[in-house]
XYZ file of C-alpha atoms in Angstrom:
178
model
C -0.225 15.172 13.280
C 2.422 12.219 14.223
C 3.576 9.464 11.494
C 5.218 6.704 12.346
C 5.337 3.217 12.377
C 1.892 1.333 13.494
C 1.657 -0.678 17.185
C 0.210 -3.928 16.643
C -1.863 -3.383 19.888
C -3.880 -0.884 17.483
C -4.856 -4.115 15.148
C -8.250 -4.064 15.920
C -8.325 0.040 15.574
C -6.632 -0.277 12.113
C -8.912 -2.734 10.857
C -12.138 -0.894 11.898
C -10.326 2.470 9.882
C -10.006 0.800 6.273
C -13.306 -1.534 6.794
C -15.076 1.636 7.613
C -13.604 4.001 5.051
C -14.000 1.706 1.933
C -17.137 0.953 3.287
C -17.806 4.865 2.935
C -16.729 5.658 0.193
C -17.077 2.776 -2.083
C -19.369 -0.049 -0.433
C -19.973 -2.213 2.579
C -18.330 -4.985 0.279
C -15.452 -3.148 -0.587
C -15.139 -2.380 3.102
C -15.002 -5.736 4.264
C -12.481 -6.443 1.454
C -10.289 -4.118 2.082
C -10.835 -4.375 5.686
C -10.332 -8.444 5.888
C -6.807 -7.239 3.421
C -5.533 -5.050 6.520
C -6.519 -7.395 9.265
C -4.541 -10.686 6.799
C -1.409 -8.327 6.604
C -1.704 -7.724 10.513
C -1.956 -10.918 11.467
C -1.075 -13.325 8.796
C 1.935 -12.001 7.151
C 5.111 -12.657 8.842
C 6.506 -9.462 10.729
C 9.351 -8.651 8.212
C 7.338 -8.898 5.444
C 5.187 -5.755 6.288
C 5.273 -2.696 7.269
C 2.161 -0.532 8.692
C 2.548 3.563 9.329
C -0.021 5.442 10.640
C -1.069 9.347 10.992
C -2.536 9.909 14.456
C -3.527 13.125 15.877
C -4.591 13.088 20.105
C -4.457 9.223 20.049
C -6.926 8.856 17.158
C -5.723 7.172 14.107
C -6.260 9.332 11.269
C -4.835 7.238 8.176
C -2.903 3.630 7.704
C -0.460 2.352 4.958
C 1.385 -0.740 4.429
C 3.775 -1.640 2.179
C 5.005 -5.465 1.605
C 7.911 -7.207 -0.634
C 6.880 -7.542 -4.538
C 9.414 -9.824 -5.940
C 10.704 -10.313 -9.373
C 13.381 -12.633 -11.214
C 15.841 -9.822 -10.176
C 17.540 -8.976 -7.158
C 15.758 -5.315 -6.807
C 14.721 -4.694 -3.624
C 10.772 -3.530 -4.297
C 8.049 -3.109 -2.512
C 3.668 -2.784 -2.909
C 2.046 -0.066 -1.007
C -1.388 -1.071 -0.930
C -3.464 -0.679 1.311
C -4.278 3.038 1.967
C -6.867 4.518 4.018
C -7.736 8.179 5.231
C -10.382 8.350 7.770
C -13.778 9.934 5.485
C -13.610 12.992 7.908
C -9.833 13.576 7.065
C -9.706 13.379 3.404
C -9.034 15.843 1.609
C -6.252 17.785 3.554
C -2.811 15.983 2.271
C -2.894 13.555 5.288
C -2.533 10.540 2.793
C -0.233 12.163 0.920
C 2.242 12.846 3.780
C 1.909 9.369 5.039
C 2.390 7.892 1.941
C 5.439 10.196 1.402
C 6.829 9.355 5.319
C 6.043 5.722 4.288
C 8.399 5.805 1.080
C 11.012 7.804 3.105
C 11.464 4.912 5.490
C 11.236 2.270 2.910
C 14.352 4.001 1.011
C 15.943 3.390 4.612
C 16.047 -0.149 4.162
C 16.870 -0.093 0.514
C 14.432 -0.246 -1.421
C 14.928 0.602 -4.737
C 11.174 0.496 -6.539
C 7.056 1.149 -5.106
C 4.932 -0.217 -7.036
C 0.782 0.370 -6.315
C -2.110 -0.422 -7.912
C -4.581 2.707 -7.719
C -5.689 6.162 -8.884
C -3.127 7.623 -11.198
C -4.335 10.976 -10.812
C -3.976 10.591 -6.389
C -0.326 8.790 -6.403
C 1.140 11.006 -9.304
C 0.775 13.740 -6.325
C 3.451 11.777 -4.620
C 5.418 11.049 -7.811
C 4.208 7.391 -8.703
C 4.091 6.977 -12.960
C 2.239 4.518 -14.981
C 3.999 1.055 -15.581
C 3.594 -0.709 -18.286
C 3.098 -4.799 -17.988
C 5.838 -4.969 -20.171
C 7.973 -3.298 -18.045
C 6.894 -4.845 -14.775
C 4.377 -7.376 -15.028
C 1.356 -7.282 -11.851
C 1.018 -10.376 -9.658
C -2.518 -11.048 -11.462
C -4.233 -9.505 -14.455
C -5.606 -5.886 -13.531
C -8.648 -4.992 -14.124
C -7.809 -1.079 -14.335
C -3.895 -1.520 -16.195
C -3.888 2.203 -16.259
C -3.924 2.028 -12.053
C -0.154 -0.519 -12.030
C 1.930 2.702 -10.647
C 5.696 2.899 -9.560
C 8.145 5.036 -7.835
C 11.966 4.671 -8.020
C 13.445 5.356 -5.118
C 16.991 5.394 -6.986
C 16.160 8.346 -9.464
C 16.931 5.845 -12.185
C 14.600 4.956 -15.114
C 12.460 1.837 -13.975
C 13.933 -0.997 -16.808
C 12.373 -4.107 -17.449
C 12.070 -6.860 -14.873
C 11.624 -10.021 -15.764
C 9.095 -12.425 -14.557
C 5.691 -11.971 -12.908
C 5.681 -10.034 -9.525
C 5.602 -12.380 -6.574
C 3.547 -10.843 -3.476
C 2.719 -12.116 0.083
C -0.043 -14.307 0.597
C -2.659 -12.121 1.266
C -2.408 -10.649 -1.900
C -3.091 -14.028 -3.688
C -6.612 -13.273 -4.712
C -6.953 -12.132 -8.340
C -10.594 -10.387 -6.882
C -7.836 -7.766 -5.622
C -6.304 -6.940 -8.827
């Protein structure tokens, strides 16, 4: 299996993998939720605001992460990981996890200090994400699932309060997501 970072020639391939694995394993609506997310990040968010891996394996794209800035009223350098997808057929044998981890590896290269996602505790604790409290670091919208607001410090440091609400890019702007 290869990691590294996505070619925006694969756009259309990239879409069809999260609108078809939400789709899967959640619903059609989710799928074309998440899907239309991944395809707004692609080709709506400015280029250096996000930042796409993939897992392939003989051409075929096998997973897809991105990660975009989540700003506070701080100067820490954080990011969101969201979304993640793992082809249906793939899940299941640490592919996610070891694009997620590659992911956060070349995020600490440019300097990032904190990860913050909004999902399953019990799959990103696997990588070393922790609960987060909204007093700690309050979500761009009100969650539905608090217990899901997850970070990682990439510094080793204890994750201290930071003030304000997190600020994220524009196709994050839809409280439906949160």
């Amino acid at each position: 299996m290869e990691l590294s970072a996505y070619n925006p020639p694969d756009k259309q391939e990239i879409h069809a993998l999260f609108t078809r694995t939400f789709s899967e394993s959640d619903s059609p609506a989710e799928g074309e939720i998440v899907g239309r997310l991944a395809q707004q990040l692609m080709n709506e968010t400015e280029a250096e605001s996000v930042f796409g891996f993939v897992a392939s394996e003989d051409e075929e794209i096998l997973g897809c992460i991105f990660f975009t800035p989540l700003r506070f009223d701080t100067p820490t350098k954080a990011v969101l990981l969201s979304p993640v997808a793992v082809s249906t057929a793939h899940q299941g044998q640490g592919v996610g996890q070891q694009l997620i981890r590659f992911g956060i590896e070349q995020m600490g290269k440019f300097g990032v200090e904190l990860v913050f996602t909004y999902g399953d505790p019990n799959y990103y604790s696997k990588v070393g994400f922790k609960p987060v409290s909204q007093e700690v670091a309050t979500a761009p919208f009100e969650l539905t699932h608090p217990e899901g607001w997850l970070a990682l410090s990439l510094t080793g440091g204890e994750i201290t309060p930071l003030p304000g609400v997190a600020r994220c890019v524009d196709a994050f702007n839809d409280p439906a997501l949160w």
